[in-house]
Short mmCIF file of C-alpha atoms in Angstrom, two decimals:
data_model
loop_
_atom_site.label_atom_id
_atom_site.label_comp_id
_atom_site.label_asym_id
_atom_site.label_seq_id
_atom_site.Cartn_x
_atom_site.Cartn_y
_atom_site.Cartn_z
CA MET A 8 10.27 -16.88 -23.74
CA ALA A 9 10.87 -13.58 -21.35
CA LEU A 10 9.30 -15.40 -18.13
CA THR A 11 11.29 -18.55 -18.83
CA VAL A 12 14.48 -16.19 -19.05
CA LEU A 13 13.98 -14.56 -15.83
CA CYS A 14 12.87 -17.51 -13.79
CA ILE A 15 15.87 -19.94 -15.16
CA THR A 16 18.68 -16.91 -14.73
CA PHE A 17 17.33 -16.04 -11.31
CA THR A 18 17.36 -19.68 -9.93
CA LEU A 19 20.68 -20.54 -11.25
CA LEU A 20 22.41 -17.65 -10.06
CA LEU A 21 20.58 -18.15 -6.53
CA LEU A 22 22.26 -21.91 -6.72
CA LEU A 23 25.32 -20.69 -7.69
CA GLY A 24 25.54 -18.52 -4.55
CA VAL A 25 25.54 -15.47 -6.04
CA PRO A 26 23.79 -12.66 -3.70
CA VAL A 27 20.03 -12.00 -3.97
CA ALA A 28 20.31 -8.29 -5.01
CA PHE A 29 23.11 -9.39 -7.83
CA SER A 30 20.96 -12.30 -8.75
CA ILE A 31 17.78 -10.18 -9.43
CA ALA A 32 19.89 -7.28 -11.34
CA LEU A 33 21.22 -9.87 -13.77
CA SER A 34 18.21 -11.93 -14.24
CA CYS A 35 16.33 -8.74 -15.11
CA LEU A 36 19.17 -7.33 -17.32
CA ALA A 37 19.11 -10.78 -19.27
CA THR A 38 15.31 -10.30 -19.67
CA TYR A 39 15.68 -6.98 -20.83
CA TRP A 40 17.82 -7.68 -23.16
CA VAL A 41 15.70 -10.97 -24.87
CA GLU A 42 12.63 -8.62 -24.80
CA GLY A 43 14.85 -6.03 -26.85
CA PHE A 44 14.46 -2.98 -24.14
CA PRO A 45 17.38 -0.78 -23.84
CA LEU A 46 19.29 -1.45 -20.79
CA GLU A 47 19.39 2.44 -20.03
CA LEU A 48 15.73 1.70 -19.02
CA ALA A 49 16.84 -0.96 -16.46
CA PHE A 50 18.76 1.62 -14.72
CA GLN A 51 16.26 4.44 -14.89
CA ASN A 52 14.08 2.03 -12.96
CA MET A 53 16.71 1.23 -10.39
CA ILE A 54 17.32 4.70 -9.52
CA SER A 55 13.67 5.92 -9.75
CA GLY A 56 13.27 3.38 -7.41
CA MET A 57 15.60 4.65 -4.79
CA ASN A 58 15.19 8.05 -5.22
CA VAL A 59 12.18 8.52 -2.54
CA PHE A 60 12.70 11.14 0.33
CA SER A 61 10.72 8.96 2.66
CA PHE A 62 13.40 6.40 2.31
CA LEU A 63 15.71 8.62 4.75
CA ALA A 64 13.78 6.83 7.23
CA ILE A 65 15.60 3.94 6.51
CA PRO A 66 19.23 5.00 7.46
CA PHE A 67 17.84 6.67 10.54
CA PHE A 68 16.06 3.77 12.17
CA VAL A 69 19.00 1.74 11.47
CA PHE A 70 21.84 3.70 12.67
CA SER A 71 19.16 4.57 15.47
CA GLY A 72 19.17 0.93 16.71
CA GLU A 73 23.07 0.38 16.12
CA LEU A 74 23.49 3.08 18.72
CA MET A 75 21.43 1.61 21.33
CA LEU A 76 22.79 -1.86 20.28
CA HIS A 77 26.69 -0.26 21.08
CA GLY A 78 25.46 2.29 23.65
CA GLY A 79 24.82 -0.39 26.26
CA VAL A 80 21.32 -0.29 26.63
CA ALA A 81 20.90 -4.10 26.19
CA ASP A 82 22.41 -4.51 29.47
CA LYS A 83 20.02 -2.17 31.29
CA ILE A 84 16.94 -4.23 29.92
CA VAL A 85 18.38 -7.83 30.50
CA ASN A 86 18.89 -6.52 34.24
CA PHE A 87 14.90 -5.29 34.39
CA ALA A 88 13.85 -8.80 32.96
CA ARG A 89 16.04 -10.57 34.83
CA ASN A 90 15.00 -9.19 38.05
CA LEU A 91 11.44 -8.98 37.03
CA VAL A 92 11.10 -12.75 35.90
CA GLY A 93 14.06 -14.35 36.59
CA HIS A 94 13.31 -16.18 39.74
CA TRP A 95 10.54 -18.51 38.35
CA ARG A 96 11.10 -21.88 36.92
CA GLY A 97 12.77 -21.40 33.54
CA GLY A 98 12.89 -17.68 34.90
CA LEU A 99 15.97 -16.90 33.04
CA GLY A 100 14.41 -17.80 29.62
CA MET A 101 11.28 -15.91 30.27
CA ALA A 102 13.72 -13.30 31.28
CA ASN A 103 15.25 -13.64 27.80
CA VAL A 104 11.85 -13.50 25.87
CA VAL A 105 11.30 -10.10 27.56
CA ALA A 106 14.51 -8.65 27.19
CA CYS A 107 14.58 -9.66 23.33
CA THR A 108 11.30 -8.16 22.87
CA LEU A 109 11.74 -4.88 24.51
CA PHE A 110 14.92 -4.53 22.68
CA GLY A 111 13.64 -5.57 19.43
CA GLY A 112 11.47 -1.91 19.79
CA VAL A 113 14.66 -0.46 20.61
CA SER A 114 16.92 -1.96 17.75
CA GLY A 115 14.19 -2.91 15.01
CA SER A 116 16.14 -5.68 13.78
CA PRO A 117 15.99 -9.28 14.66
CA VAL A 118 19.58 -9.80 13.94
CA ALA A 119 20.78 -7.23 16.11
CA ASP A 120 18.56 -8.40 18.62
CA VAL A 121 19.98 -11.65 18.85
CA SER A 122 23.87 -9.98 18.49
CA ALA A 123 23.00 -7.93 21.80
CA MET A 124 20.61 -10.09 23.47
CA GLY A 125 22.30 -13.35 22.68
CA GLY A 126 25.78 -11.94 23.59
CA VAL A 127 24.50 -11.51 27.46
CA MET A 128 21.85 -14.04 27.91
CA ILE A 129 23.17 -17.36 26.20
CA PRO A 130 26.30 -17.54 27.87
CA MET A 131 24.09 -16.46 31.33
CA MET A 132 21.76 -19.39 30.70
CA LYS A 133 24.44 -21.81 30.02
CA LYS A 134 26.31 -20.62 33.12
CA GLU A 135 22.96 -21.04 35.15
CA GLY A 136 22.40 -24.76 33.78
CA TYR A 137 20.04 -24.26 30.78
CA SER A 138 20.95 -26.25 27.60
CA ALA A 139 23.24 -24.59 24.84
CA ASP A 140 20.07 -25.41 22.11
CA TYR A 141 17.27 -24.31 24.76
CA ALA A 142 19.17 -20.91 25.12
CA VAL A 143 19.62 -20.39 21.49
CA ASN A 144 16.30 -21.43 20.51
CA VAL A 145 14.59 -18.71 22.86
CA THR A 146 16.74 -15.88 22.01
CA THR A 147 16.67 -16.26 18.47
CA HIS A 148 12.87 -16.76 18.39
CA ALA A 149 11.87 -13.96 20.74
CA SER A 150 13.92 -11.63 18.72
CA LEU A 151 11.88 -11.69 15.74
CA SER A 152 9.45 -9.52 17.25
CA GLY A 153 11.95 -6.53 16.30
CA ALA A 154 10.38 -6.88 12.63
CA LEU A 155 7.29 -5.74 13.46
CA MET A 156 8.24 -3.23 15.80
CA PRO A 157 7.65 0.71 14.91
CA THR A 158 11.56 1.04 14.68
CA SER A 159 11.74 -1.80 11.76
CA HIS A 160 12.98 -0.54 8.59
CA ASN A 161 11.35 -3.14 7.33
CA LEU A 162 7.66 -1.74 7.55
CA ILE A 163 9.27 1.19 5.31
CA VAL A 164 10.37 -1.46 2.86
CA TYR A 165 7.12 -3.14 3.09
CA ALA A 166 5.02 0.00 2.25
CA PHE A 167 6.99 0.82 -0.68
CA ALA A 168 6.69 -2.72 -2.08
CA ALA A 169 2.66 -2.65 -1.26
CA SER A 170 2.37 1.10 -3.00
CA SER A 171 4.28 -0.13 -6.36
CA SER A 172 2.23 -3.13 -6.34
CA ALA A 173 -0.83 -0.69 -6.57
CA GLY A 174 0.95 1.26 -9.46
CA MET A 175 0.33 4.31 -7.73
CA LEU A 176 2.09 7.64 -8.24
CA GLY A 177 3.56 9.90 -6.08
CA ALA A 178 4.25 10.19 -2.46
CA THR A 179 4.15 11.97 0.67
CA ASP A 180 6.28 11.90 3.58
CA VAL A 181 4.11 9.99 6.00
CA MET A 182 2.22 8.09 3.14
CA ILE A 183 4.43 6.31 0.68
CA LYS A 184 2.03 6.17 -2.21
CA GLY A 185 -1.05 5.34 -0.13
CA VAL A 186 0.42 3.42 2.57
CA SER A 187 0.39 4.56 5.96
CA ILE A 188 3.87 3.99 7.79
CA GLY A 189 2.19 5.30 11.03
CA ASP A 190 -0.59 2.64 10.67
CA LEU A 191 2.14 -0.12 9.84
CA MET A 192 3.57 0.87 13.13
CA PHE A 193 0.76 0.63 15.35
CA ALA A 194 -0.44 -2.25 13.51
CA GLY A 195 2.36 -4.43 14.81
CA LEU A 196 2.13 -3.68 18.45
CA LEU A 197 -0.90 -6.33 19.37
CA PRO A 198 1.01 -8.86 17.31
CA VAL A 199 4.26 -8.24 19.52
CA ILE A 200 2.29 -8.71 22.68
CA VAL A 201 0.87 -12.13 21.24
CA LEU A 202 4.33 -13.09 20.41
CA LEU A 203 5.54 -12.16 23.83
CA VAL A 204 2.83 -14.18 25.32
CA CYS A 205 3.16 -17.53 23.24
CA MET A 206 7.21 -16.97 23.47
CA THR A 207 7.02 -16.87 27.40
CA PHE A 208 4.73 -19.89 27.61
CA ALA A 209 6.62 -21.90 25.23
CA ALA A 210 10.12 -20.76 27.02
CA TYR A 211 8.30 -21.98 30.43
CA TRP A 212 6.49 -25.04 28.82
CA VAL A 213 10.10 -26.56 27.80
CA ALA A 214 11.73 -25.66 31.24
CA LYS A 215 9.51 -26.96 33.27
CA LYS A 216 9.43 -30.51 30.92
CA GLU A 217 13.25 -30.43 30.90
CA GLY A 218 13.78 -29.54 34.48
CA TYR A 219 15.89 -26.24 33.59
CA PRO A 220 17.95 -25.00 35.05
CA ARG A 221 20.24 -27.77 35.94
CA HIS A 222 23.01 -26.62 37.95
CA ALA A 223 26.40 -28.65 37.73
CA ASP A 224 25.40 -29.57 41.79
CA GLY A 225 22.60 -31.75 40.38
CA SER A 226 20.15 -28.91 41.62
CA SER A 227 17.30 -27.45 39.61
CA GLU A 228 16.49 -24.24 41.67
CA PRO A 229 16.15 -21.16 39.87
CA SER A 230 17.63 -17.93 41.78
CA LYS A 231 15.94 -15.83 44.27
CA PHE A 232 13.54 -13.11 43.81
CA ALA A 233 15.70 -10.11 43.72
CA GLY A 234 12.77 -7.82 45.48
CA TRP A 235 10.48 -5.41 43.92
CA SER A 236 13.05 -2.55 45.11
CA ALA A 237 15.40 -3.97 42.32
CA VAL A 238 12.79 -4.55 39.69
CA ILE A 239 11.91 -1.02 39.96
CA THR A 240 15.40 0.43 40.53
CA SER A 241 16.36 -1.59 37.05
CA PHE A 242 13.02 -0.78 35.23
CA VAL A 243 13.83 2.91 36.08
CA ALA A 244 17.40 2.46 34.30
CA ALA A 245 15.70 0.70 31.36
CA ILE A 246 13.44 3.62 30.81
CA PRO A 247 15.54 6.07 28.93
CA GLY A 248 16.32 3.31 26.24
CA LEU A 249 12.87 2.13 25.49
CA PHE A 250 11.36 5.69 25.19
CA VAL A 251 12.72 5.74 21.85
CA VAL A 252 9.62 3.95 20.74
CA ILE A 253 7.30 6.09 22.46
CA ILE A 254 9.10 9.11 20.91
CA ILE A 255 8.39 7.79 17.39
CA LEU A 256 5.05 6.67 18.28
CA GLY A 257 4.07 9.84 20.16
CA LEU A 258 5.33 12.27 17.59
CA ILE A 259 3.41 10.56 14.66
CA MET A 260 0.37 10.06 16.60
CA ALA A 261 0.02 13.56 17.41
CA GLY A 262 0.79 14.57 13.98
CA VAL A 263 3.81 16.47 15.35
CA THR A 264 6.23 14.85 12.53
CA THR A 265 6.40 12.74 10.02
CA ALA A 266 8.06 9.12 9.95
CA THR A 267 10.97 10.39 8.36
CA GLU A 268 11.45 13.11 11.05
CA ALA A 269 10.46 10.99 14.01
CA ALA A 270 13.51 8.55 13.03
CA ALA A 271 15.61 11.67 12.55
CA ILE A 272 14.97 12.67 16.43
CA ALA A 273 15.10 9.36 17.49
CA VAL A 274 19.02 9.15 16.16
CA THR A 275 19.27 12.50 17.84
CA TYR A 276 17.83 11.24 21.19
CA SER A 277 20.10 8.07 20.80
CA LEU A 278 23.37 9.81 20.60
CA LEU A 279 22.15 12.32 23.51
CA LEU A 280 21.69 9.05 25.48
CA THR A 281 24.40 7.04 25.14
CA PHE A 282 27.03 9.91 25.04
CA ILE A 283 25.46 11.87 27.68
CA GLY A 284 23.05 9.99 29.57
CA TYR A 285 24.73 6.27 30.03
CA ARG A 286 27.97 7.74 28.94
CA THR A 287 28.43 4.36 27.53
CA MET A 288 29.30 5.65 23.93
CA ASN A 289 33.06 6.55 22.60
CA TRP A 290 33.94 7.44 19.22
CA HIS A 291 35.03 3.93 18.32
CA LYS A 292 31.58 2.58 18.80
CA LEU A 293 30.17 5.52 17.12
CA MET A 294 32.23 4.82 14.19
CA LYS A 295 31.42 1.18 14.36
CA ALA A 296 27.48 1.89 14.65
CA ALA A 297 27.71 4.29 11.71
CA ALA A 298 29.91 1.86 9.29
CA LYS A 299 27.13 -0.88 10.31
CA ALA A 300 24.13 1.46 9.35
CA CYS A 301 25.78 2.53 6.19
CA LYS A 302 26.39 -0.92 4.94
CA THR A 303 22.78 -2.01 6.00
CA THR A 304 21.40 0.88 4.58
CA GLY A 305 23.24 0.35 0.99
CA VAL A 306 21.97 -3.52 1.01
CA VAL A 307 18.40 -2.51 1.47
CA LEU A 308 18.51 0.37 -1.06
CA LEU A 309 20.52 -1.89 -3.78
CA LEU A 310 17.51 -4.45 -2.96
CA ILE A 311 14.93 -1.72 -3.47
CA GLY A 312 16.32 -0.76 -7.03
CA VAL A 313 16.78 -3.84 -8.57
CA SER A 314 13.33 -4.49 -7.16
CA MET A 315 11.94 -1.68 -9.26
CA MET A 316 13.63 -3.46 -12.60
CA PHE A 317 12.02 -6.80 -11.26
CA GLN A 318 8.61 -5.14 -10.85
CA TYR A 319 8.59 -3.60 -14.21
CA ILE A 320 9.14 -6.85 -15.93
CA MET A 321 6.47 -8.33 -13.51
CA ALA A 322 4.03 -5.56 -14.76
CA ILE A 323 5.05 -6.22 -18.75
CA LEU A 324 4.78 -9.95 -18.20
CA GLU A 325 1.43 -9.92 -16.06
CA ILE A 326 3.12 -12.07 -13.44
CA PRO A 327 0.72 -10.94 -10.44
CA ASP A 328 -2.54 -11.61 -12.67
CA LYS A 329 -1.04 -15.20 -13.70
CA THR A 330 -0.13 -15.69 -10.06
CA ALA A 331 -3.44 -15.07 -8.97
CA GLU A 332 -5.24 -17.23 -11.89
CA MET A 333 -3.00 -20.09 -10.72
CA LEU A 334 -4.01 -19.80 -7.32
CA LEU A 335 -7.76 -19.15 -7.50
CA SER A 336 -7.61 -21.96 -9.83
CA THR A 337 -6.52 -24.01 -6.91
CA THR A 338 -9.28 -22.78 -4.36
CA ASP A 339 -11.39 -19.48 -3.93
CA ASN A 340 -11.93 -20.14 -0.29
CA PRO A 341 -10.04 -17.17 1.59
CA LEU A 342 -9.02 -19.20 4.20
CA ILE A 343 -7.38 -22.04 2.10
CA MET A 344 -6.05 -19.38 0.01
CA PHE A 345 -4.66 -17.40 3.01
CA PHE A 346 -3.06 -20.58 4.20
CA LEU A 347 -1.39 -21.45 0.58
CA ILE A 348 -0.02 -17.82 0.71
CA ASN A 349 1.38 -18.31 4.12
CA LEU A 350 3.15 -21.77 2.83
CA ILE A 351 4.53 -20.20 -0.19
CA LEU A 352 6.23 -17.18 1.82
CA PHE A 353 7.54 -19.52 4.49
CA LEU A 354 9.10 -21.82 2.04
CA LEU A 355 10.56 -18.87 0.23
CA GLY A 356 11.74 -17.14 3.16
CA THR A 357 14.03 -20.12 4.13
CA PHE A 358 16.37 -19.08 1.25
CA MET A 359 16.03 -15.57 0.78
CA ASP A 360 16.68 -12.67 3.20
CA MET A 361 13.93 -10.38 4.73
CA ALA A 362 14.00 -7.27 2.40
CA SER A 363 14.17 -9.42 -0.77
CA THR A 364 11.06 -11.81 0.05
CA ILE A 365 9.26 -8.54 0.73
CA LEU A 366 10.03 -6.62 -2.34
CA ILE A 367 9.55 -9.71 -4.52
CA CYS A 368 6.59 -11.31 -3.18
CA THR A 369 4.65 -8.14 -2.00
CA PRO A 370 3.39 -7.10 -5.82
CA LEU A 371 2.67 -10.93 -6.39
CA PHE A 372 0.48 -11.59 -3.47
CA LEU A 373 -0.88 -8.45 -1.88
CA PRO A 374 -3.64 -7.81 -5.03
CA LEU A 375 -4.73 -11.51 -4.44
CA SER A 376 -4.94 -11.00 -0.88
CA ILE A 377 -6.91 -7.84 -1.08
CA GLN A 378 -9.34 -9.59 -3.40
CA MET A 379 -9.64 -12.29 -0.67
CA GLY A 380 -10.64 -9.36 1.63
CA MET A 381 -7.32 -9.06 3.56
CA GLY A 382 -6.18 -5.29 3.85
CA PRO A 383 -2.82 -4.21 3.04
CA VAL A 384 -2.08 -3.44 6.49
CA GLN A 385 -2.83 -7.03 7.82
CA PHE A 386 -1.05 -8.41 5.09
CA GLY A 387 1.82 -6.52 5.79
CA MET A 388 2.04 -8.14 9.40
CA VAL A 389 1.50 -11.67 7.75
CA MET A 390 4.34 -10.66 5.31
CA LEU A 391 6.68 -9.82 8.20
CA LEU A 392 5.93 -12.47 10.39
CA ASN A 393 6.71 -14.81 7.66
CA CYS A 394 9.63 -13.35 6.53
CA ALA A 395 11.02 -13.12 10.35
CA LEU A 396 10.33 -16.73 10.43
CA GLY A 397 12.72 -17.32 7.60
CA LEU A 398 15.32 -15.58 9.18
CA ASN A 399 15.28 -18.52 12.00
CA THR A 400 14.92 -21.49 9.39
CA PRO A 401 17.90 -23.07 7.51
CA PRO A 402 19.51 -22.65 4.99
CA VAL A 403 19.73 -18.93 5.54
CA GLY A 404 18.42 -18.56 8.77
CA THR A 405 20.41 -15.49 9.63
CA THR A 406 19.26 -15.17 13.36
CA GLN A 407 19.87 -18.72 14.05
CA PHE A 408 23.21 -18.69 12.82
CA VAL A 409 24.18 -15.58 14.79
CA GLY A 410 22.24 -17.37 18.01
CA CYS A 411 24.42 -20.79 17.25
CA ALA A 412 27.59 -19.02 17.05
CA ILE A 413 27.21 -17.15 20.33
CA GLY A 414 25.95 -20.35 22.21
CA ASN A 415 28.85 -22.63 20.53
CA VAL A 416 26.10 -25.19 19.31
CA SER A 417 25.12 -26.65 15.98
CA VAL A 418 22.21 -25.74 13.85
CA GLU A 419 21.31 -29.51 13.73
CA GLN A 420 21.52 -29.97 17.60
CA VAL A 421 19.19 -26.68 18.16
CA MET A 422 17.00 -27.90 15.01
CA LYS A 423 15.93 -30.91 17.17
CA THR A 424 14.24 -28.91 20.11
CA ILE A 425 12.90 -26.27 17.95
CA LEU A 426 9.10 -27.45 17.47
CA PRO A 427 7.63 -25.92 20.67
CA PHE A 428 9.25 -22.63 19.67
CA TYR A 429 7.90 -22.86 15.93
CA GLY A 430 4.45 -23.95 17.42
CA ALA A 431 4.24 -20.63 19.34
CA LEU A 432 5.33 -18.48 16.14
CA PHE A 433 2.94 -20.35 13.98
CA ALA A 434 -0.02 -19.84 16.68
CA VAL A 435 0.80 -16.17 16.42
CA MET A 436 1.07 -16.50 12.30
CA ALA A 437 -2.46 -18.10 12.43
CA VAL A 438 -4.19 -15.29 14.83
CA VAL A 439 -2.86 -12.72 12.87
CA THR A 440 -3.84 -14.25 9.30
CA TYR A 441 -7.42 -15.29 10.56
CA PHE A 442 -8.34 -12.47 13.08
CA PRO A 443 -7.90 -9.04 11.52
CA ALA A 444 -8.26 -6.98 14.35
CA PHE A 445 -5.11 -7.98 15.54
CA SER A 446 -3.65 -5.85 13.21
CA THR A 447 -6.31 -3.40 12.04
CA TRP A 448 -8.14 -2.43 15.33
CA LEU A 449 -5.32 -0.14 16.67
CA PRO A 450 -4.49 2.03 13.83
CA SER A 451 -8.32 2.25 13.14
CA LEU A 452 -8.74 3.22 16.79
CA LEU A 453 -6.51 5.98 16.53
CA LYS A 454 -8.06 6.82 13.29
CA GLY A 455 -11.85 6.96 14.61
CA MET A 456 -12.19 4.60 11.92
CA PRO A 457 -14.43 1.07 12.17
CA VAL A 458 -12.23 -1.87 11.85
CA TYR A 459 -11.94 -3.65 8.36
#
């Protein structure tokens, strides 16, 4: 009865257009009431879920990304990427991929990446003779690398969800209930490189096939090479903005700071860089960045709080065990099981935002994945990739809607030419899913441990 109430109310609320966080909370309250639990218990679960010291890293990471977004760092990165590869066939598309990947490391957010890079690159690509749908597809797909970068607050959300699903108590600053944030940060680096290579190839292949760029005079010649001096000069100008990633990884790897402290240092560095270094920040931009960071942090923490209510009900009703039994009754082959989990995560990600999918699905599928031989770090990369792909798939498709708005093109038009870019992402998904070393080798190397 309780499971029926939970599923029906949650589904109905989503269909009515109620935000995911409130849909989870209201369906949980209805289930608590049916089961006879005191409603005070629901709010206790919610508060305890948010009251974790390590979550201070979330507003720090978000604020640092917003400062970089509003502080002119994007322009420096775009200039470097364009000077480096902009003179090749489809070079502006490949420059877009490089720029989105680099800025993703700075912002840690696919949506911020699309907003920053798309605002610069999409109009520039259209002006240079590229079609709007091509420009949008390149930007929105390349920006997904931000979800795997060390500055991504979704890494911390996953660490919390993974640890909660294990039922462990207590936490330290670097370790959230046994799941290392540092391991997750380093685990995403190789998948990001693979994603960069696949997306660059897709951008080049489509550009060559379609004859991009297509100028108004009928020519299709790319721009001329600016020279190595311009490449070096633009790279030097972009280094200070990119250095924030090195700060975070270096401090954590050296054991100098925890993840939370490294995030706070990143904010301080971003303030100094944008105010004193680049001198592109002013009071209005600072307030705008702070307001956006507060809004994003509030949404994420609200989702974490209500997810604790949801996880409590899942534990009482033994939903993870029942889900595992259902899937195991279908197959006991790990390769097929991982394919099914990827398929379910992809479908759920198409109508739920990233944090919601992580918080709801991790307790369901992580224990099963571990049983099938996939470690929590590797599963984290699989989860983040699927959720990121959902950001670019209707009906939710946040990054896609932002890109289409910037490019002034319909979602339907973009979807007609999306397959090559989807293919690149699915190739990365397959590599990360079936080759554990791509996500576990680097963390294991840094620890001096064998790859598992």
